[in-house]
XYZ file of C-alpha atoms in Angstrom:
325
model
C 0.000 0.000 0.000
C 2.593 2.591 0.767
C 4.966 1.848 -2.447
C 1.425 2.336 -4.287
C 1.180 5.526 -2.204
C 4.302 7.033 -3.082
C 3.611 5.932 -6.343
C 1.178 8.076 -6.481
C 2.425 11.376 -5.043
C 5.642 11.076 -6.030
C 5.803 14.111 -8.320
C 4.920 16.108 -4.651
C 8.349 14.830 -3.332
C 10.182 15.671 -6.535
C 8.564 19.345 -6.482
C 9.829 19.632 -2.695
C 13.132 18.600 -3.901
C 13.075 21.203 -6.351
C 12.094 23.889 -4.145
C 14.623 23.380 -1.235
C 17.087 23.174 -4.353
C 16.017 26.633 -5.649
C 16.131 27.926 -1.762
C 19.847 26.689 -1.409
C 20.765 27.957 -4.663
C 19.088 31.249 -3.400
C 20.964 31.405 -0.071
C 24.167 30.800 -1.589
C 24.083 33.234 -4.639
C 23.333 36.066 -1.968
C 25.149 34.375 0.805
C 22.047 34.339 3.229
C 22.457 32.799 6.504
C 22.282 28.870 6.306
C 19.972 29.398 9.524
C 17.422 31.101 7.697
C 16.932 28.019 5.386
C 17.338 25.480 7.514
C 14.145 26.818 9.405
C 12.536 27.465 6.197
C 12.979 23.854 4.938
C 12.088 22.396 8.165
C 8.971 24.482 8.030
C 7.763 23.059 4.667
C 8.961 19.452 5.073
C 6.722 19.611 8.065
C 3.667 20.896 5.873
C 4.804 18.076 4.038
C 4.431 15.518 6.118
C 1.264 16.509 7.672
C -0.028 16.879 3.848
C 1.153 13.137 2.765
C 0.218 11.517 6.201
C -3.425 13.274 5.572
C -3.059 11.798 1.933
C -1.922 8.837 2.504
C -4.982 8.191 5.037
C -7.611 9.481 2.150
C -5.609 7.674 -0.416
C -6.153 4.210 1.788
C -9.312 4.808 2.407
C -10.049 5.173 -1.738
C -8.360 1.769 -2.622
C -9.966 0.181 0.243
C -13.229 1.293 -1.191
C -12.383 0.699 -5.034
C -10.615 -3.114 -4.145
C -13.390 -4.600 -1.954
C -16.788 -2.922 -2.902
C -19.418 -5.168 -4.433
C -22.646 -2.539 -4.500
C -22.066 0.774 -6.906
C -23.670 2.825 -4.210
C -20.757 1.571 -1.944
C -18.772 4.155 -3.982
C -20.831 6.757 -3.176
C -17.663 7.810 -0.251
C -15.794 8.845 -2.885
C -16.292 12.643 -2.838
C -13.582 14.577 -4.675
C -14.564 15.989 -8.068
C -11.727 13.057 -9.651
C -13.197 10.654 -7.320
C -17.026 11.275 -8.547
C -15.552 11.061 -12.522
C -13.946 7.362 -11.633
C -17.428 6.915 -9.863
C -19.415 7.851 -13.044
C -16.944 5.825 -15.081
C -17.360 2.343 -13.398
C -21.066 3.197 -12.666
C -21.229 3.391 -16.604
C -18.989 0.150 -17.196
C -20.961 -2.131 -14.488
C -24.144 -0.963 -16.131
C -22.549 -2.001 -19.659
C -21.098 -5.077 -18.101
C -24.802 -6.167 -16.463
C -26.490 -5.509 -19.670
C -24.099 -7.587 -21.592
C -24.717 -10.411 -19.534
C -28.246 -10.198 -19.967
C -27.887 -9.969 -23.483
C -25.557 -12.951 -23.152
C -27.903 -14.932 -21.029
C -31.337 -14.041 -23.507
C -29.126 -15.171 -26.327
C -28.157 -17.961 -24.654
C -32.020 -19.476 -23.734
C -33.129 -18.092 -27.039
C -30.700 -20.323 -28.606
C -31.722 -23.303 -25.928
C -35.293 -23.102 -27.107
C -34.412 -22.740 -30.474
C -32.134 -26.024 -30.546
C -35.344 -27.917 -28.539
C -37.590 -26.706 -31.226
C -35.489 -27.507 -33.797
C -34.751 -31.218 -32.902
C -38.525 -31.703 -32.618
C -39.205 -30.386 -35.709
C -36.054 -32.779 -37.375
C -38.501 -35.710 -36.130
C -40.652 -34.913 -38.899
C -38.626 -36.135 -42.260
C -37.153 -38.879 -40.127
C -40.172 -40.224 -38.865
C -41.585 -40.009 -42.712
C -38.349 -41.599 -44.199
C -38.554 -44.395 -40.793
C -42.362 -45.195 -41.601
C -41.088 -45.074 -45.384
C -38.860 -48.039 -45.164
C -40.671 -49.667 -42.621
C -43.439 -49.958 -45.384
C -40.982 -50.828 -47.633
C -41.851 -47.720 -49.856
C -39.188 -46.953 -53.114
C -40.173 -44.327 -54.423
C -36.635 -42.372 -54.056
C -38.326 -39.018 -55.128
C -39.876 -39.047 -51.357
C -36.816 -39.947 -49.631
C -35.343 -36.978 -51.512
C -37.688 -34.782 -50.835
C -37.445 -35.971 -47.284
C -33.815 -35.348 -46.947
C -34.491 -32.041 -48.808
C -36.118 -30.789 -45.574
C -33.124 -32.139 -43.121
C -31.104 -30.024 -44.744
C -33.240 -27.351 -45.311
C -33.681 -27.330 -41.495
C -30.305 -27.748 -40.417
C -29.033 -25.068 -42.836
C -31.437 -22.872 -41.397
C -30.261 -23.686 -38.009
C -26.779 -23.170 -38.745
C -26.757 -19.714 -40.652
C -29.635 -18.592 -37.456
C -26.317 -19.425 -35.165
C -24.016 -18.392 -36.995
C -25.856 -14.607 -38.323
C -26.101 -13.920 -34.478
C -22.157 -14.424 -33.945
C -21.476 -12.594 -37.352
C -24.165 -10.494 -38.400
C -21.625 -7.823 -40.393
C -20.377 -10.589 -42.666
C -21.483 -9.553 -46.170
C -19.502 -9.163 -49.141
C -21.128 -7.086 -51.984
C -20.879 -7.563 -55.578
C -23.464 -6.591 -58.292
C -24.972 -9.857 -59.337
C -27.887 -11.255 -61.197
C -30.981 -11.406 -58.709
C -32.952 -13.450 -61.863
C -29.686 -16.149 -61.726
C -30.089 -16.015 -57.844
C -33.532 -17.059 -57.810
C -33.555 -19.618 -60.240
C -30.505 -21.051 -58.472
C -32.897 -21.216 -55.250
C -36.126 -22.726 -57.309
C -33.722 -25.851 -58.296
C -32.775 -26.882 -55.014
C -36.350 -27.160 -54.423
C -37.507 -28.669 -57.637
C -37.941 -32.210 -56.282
C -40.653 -30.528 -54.208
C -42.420 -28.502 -56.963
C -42.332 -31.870 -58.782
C -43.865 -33.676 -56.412
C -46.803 -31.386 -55.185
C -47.122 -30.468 -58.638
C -46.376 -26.745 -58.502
C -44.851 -24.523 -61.031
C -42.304 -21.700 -60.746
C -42.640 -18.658 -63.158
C -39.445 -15.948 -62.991
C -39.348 -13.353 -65.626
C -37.080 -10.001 -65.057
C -34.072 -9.170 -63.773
C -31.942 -6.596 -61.972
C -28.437 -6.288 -61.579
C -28.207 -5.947 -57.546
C -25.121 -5.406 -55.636
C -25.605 -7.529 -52.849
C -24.144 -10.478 -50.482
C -25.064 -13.526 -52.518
C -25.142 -15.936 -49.840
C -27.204 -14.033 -47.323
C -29.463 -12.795 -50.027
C -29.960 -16.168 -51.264
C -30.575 -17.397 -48.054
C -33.563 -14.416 -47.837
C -34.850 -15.917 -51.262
C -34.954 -19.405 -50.277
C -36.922 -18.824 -47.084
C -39.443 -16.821 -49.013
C -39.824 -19.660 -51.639
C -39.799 -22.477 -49.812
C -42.729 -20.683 -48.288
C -44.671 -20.231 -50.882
C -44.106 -24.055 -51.695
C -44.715 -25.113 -48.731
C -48.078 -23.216 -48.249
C -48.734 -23.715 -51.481
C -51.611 -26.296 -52.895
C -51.286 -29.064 -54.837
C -50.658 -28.114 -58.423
C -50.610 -24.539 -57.401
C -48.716 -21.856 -59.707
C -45.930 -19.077 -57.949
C -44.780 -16.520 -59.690
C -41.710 -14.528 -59.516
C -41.719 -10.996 -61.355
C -38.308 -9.139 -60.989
C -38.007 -5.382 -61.799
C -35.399 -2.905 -61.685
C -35.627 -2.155 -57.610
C -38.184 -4.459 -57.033
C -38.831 -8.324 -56.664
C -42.500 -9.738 -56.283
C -43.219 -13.595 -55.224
C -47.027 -14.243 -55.276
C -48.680 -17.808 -54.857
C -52.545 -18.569 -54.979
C -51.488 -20.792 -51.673
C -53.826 -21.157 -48.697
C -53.035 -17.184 -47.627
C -52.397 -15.912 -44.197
C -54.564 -14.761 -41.659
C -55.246 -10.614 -41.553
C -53.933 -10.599 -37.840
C -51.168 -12.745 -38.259
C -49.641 -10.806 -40.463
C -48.347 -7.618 -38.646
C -46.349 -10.104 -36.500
C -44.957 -12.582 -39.422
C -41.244 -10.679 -39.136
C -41.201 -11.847 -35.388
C -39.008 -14.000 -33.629
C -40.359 -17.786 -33.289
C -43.836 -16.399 -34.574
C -45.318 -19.261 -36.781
C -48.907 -18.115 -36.998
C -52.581 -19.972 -37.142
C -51.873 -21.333 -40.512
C -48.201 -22.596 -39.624
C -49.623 -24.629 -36.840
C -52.308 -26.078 -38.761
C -49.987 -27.311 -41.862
C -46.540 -27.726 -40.176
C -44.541 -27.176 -37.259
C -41.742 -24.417 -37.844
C -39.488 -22.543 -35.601
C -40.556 -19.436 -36.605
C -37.375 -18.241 -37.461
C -37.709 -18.208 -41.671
C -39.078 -14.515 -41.883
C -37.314 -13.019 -39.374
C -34.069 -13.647 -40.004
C -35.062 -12.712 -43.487
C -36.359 -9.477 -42.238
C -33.297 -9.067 -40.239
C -30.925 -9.921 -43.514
C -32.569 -7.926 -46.103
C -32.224 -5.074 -43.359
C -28.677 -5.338 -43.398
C -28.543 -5.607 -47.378
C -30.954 -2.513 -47.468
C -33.880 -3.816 -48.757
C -37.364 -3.809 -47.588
C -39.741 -6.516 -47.244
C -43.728 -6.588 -47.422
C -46.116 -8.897 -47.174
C -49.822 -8.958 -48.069
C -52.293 -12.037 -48.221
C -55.836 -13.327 -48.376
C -56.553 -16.384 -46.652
C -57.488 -19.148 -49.361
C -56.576 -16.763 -52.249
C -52.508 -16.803 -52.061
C -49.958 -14.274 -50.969
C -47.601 -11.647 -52.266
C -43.918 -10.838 -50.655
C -42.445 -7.523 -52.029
C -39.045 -6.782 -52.159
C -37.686 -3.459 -52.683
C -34.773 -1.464 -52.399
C -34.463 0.789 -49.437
C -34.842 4.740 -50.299
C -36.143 4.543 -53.644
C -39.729 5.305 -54.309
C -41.486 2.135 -52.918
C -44.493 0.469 -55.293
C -47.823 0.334 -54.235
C -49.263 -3.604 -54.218
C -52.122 -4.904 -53.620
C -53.539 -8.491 -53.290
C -55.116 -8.050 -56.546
C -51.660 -9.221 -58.037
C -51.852 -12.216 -56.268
């Protein structure tokens, strides 16, 4: 404590060294009486030692205080104008520091019950390939389409996990949105094929963009409007300079559901009734497009279909209505 004390105040020491060396110098230049400076040095090293024993017991007190307190208000001894600063200062970081471990600890049960939700919903292709074989079904079309929706599951799992570690990982280039979407529509083709659905894309626009992410946006938003979609049911993709449409004549969303569809492990009435889902699909896409400055909207008539806009952010934005559907 006292080398940290004097580690502290040395520069007072060096200041009264300087002084009494000034003083002598004085005293000798004029030839003063060595009496005279003797008393006068006595004097101040006195003054100085009453000074550093009264800061040495403040200075104590204040690492006493900063090295053992647990509650903030516990600082609340520390009175000098410095002393309040450093107060405000590690009032500020604690605060930071308990908010980050909330954070932390919402991230971490959001993840929990994503992961539970997830491995129920995984149950679904394997219990449909399981009662497959166990019926000794070979057609391989619906063990592909099957595995189709492992993977489609566990790659949405994985970029959900790995978009919250590294959610400023994009890397723009100008590419073709019309090539990115068609690139999307064949990994689901075995789908289409087997529910009988067709895919129309006409358009482009050149779009500097993250392809990976944006992809990923694209393929939640189609694999939608399969999956919602009835049996030989048509979707249609129209792309336009600033704008993509997707519209289905699937079985539609519910009015109320759909201010909340962009919410976090919202699934809605008519996600319950056709298929269990994390909820995660739209809003991470909400959350991606965000980042890639685009906007999303969504309108729908239950029974009718459903049309997802997609538009860049800042430009004049296209009215829609679910007459296009």
């Amino acid at each position: 404590m006292i080398r940290a004390f004097f580690k502290e105040y040395y520069s007072w020491y060096i200041q009264y060294g300087v002084v009494m060396a000034g003083y002598l110098l004085i005293f000798w230049l004029y030839r003063l009486p060595l009496s005279y400076f003797k008393m006068t040095s006595l004097t101040i090293l006195t003054l100085l030692i009453l000074q550093g024993f009264g800061n040495y017991i403040r200075f104590k007190k204040k690492m006493k205080i900063l090295q053992e307190f647990i509650y903030v208000n516990e600082l609340n001894q520390l009175n000098s104008p410095s002393e309040q600063a450093y107060r405000s200062l590690i009032i500020k970081l604690k605060e930071a520091e308990a908010e980050a471990a909330l954070n932390q600890l919402n991230n971490q049960k959001n993840t929990e019950a994503l992961i539970k939700m997830w491995s129920h919903q995984m149950k679904l292709p394997l219990a449909a390939m399981s009662l497959m074989i166990q019926t000794n079904h070979t057609d391989i079309k619906d063990y592909q389409i099957q595995v189709l929706r492992l993977e489609h599951y566990l790659n949405n799992l994985l970029s959900y996990l790995k978009f919250n570690q590294h959610s400023d990982d994009f890397r723009f280039q100008v590419y073709s949105v019309k090539q990115l979407v068609t690139s999307v529509i064949k990994k689901s083709s075995q789908t289409c094929i087997a529910k009988g659905i067709s895919i129309a894309v006409d358009g482009d626009w050149q779009l500097s963009t993250d392809n990976k992410w944006l992809s990923f946006a694209l393929t939640q938003i189609i694999d939608n409007a399969i999956k919602y979609s009835k049996p030989q049911g048509h979707i249609k993709v129209s792309i336009k300079e600033g704008s993509i449409f997707i519209s289905d004549n699937g079985i539609g969303i519910l009015e109320e559901d759909l201010p909340r569809l962009f919410e976090e492990g919202f699934t809605g009435y008519n996600g319950h009734e056709h298929q269990k889902a994390t909820g995660l699909g739209l809003f991470m896409t909400k959350q991606i497009l965000d980042k890639l400055n685009l906007n999303i909207t969504i309108s729908s008539q239950v029974d009718q279909g459903t049309l997802v806009v997609i538009q860049k952010k800042h430009s004049k934005q296209t009215k829609f209505s679910t007459s296009l559907l």
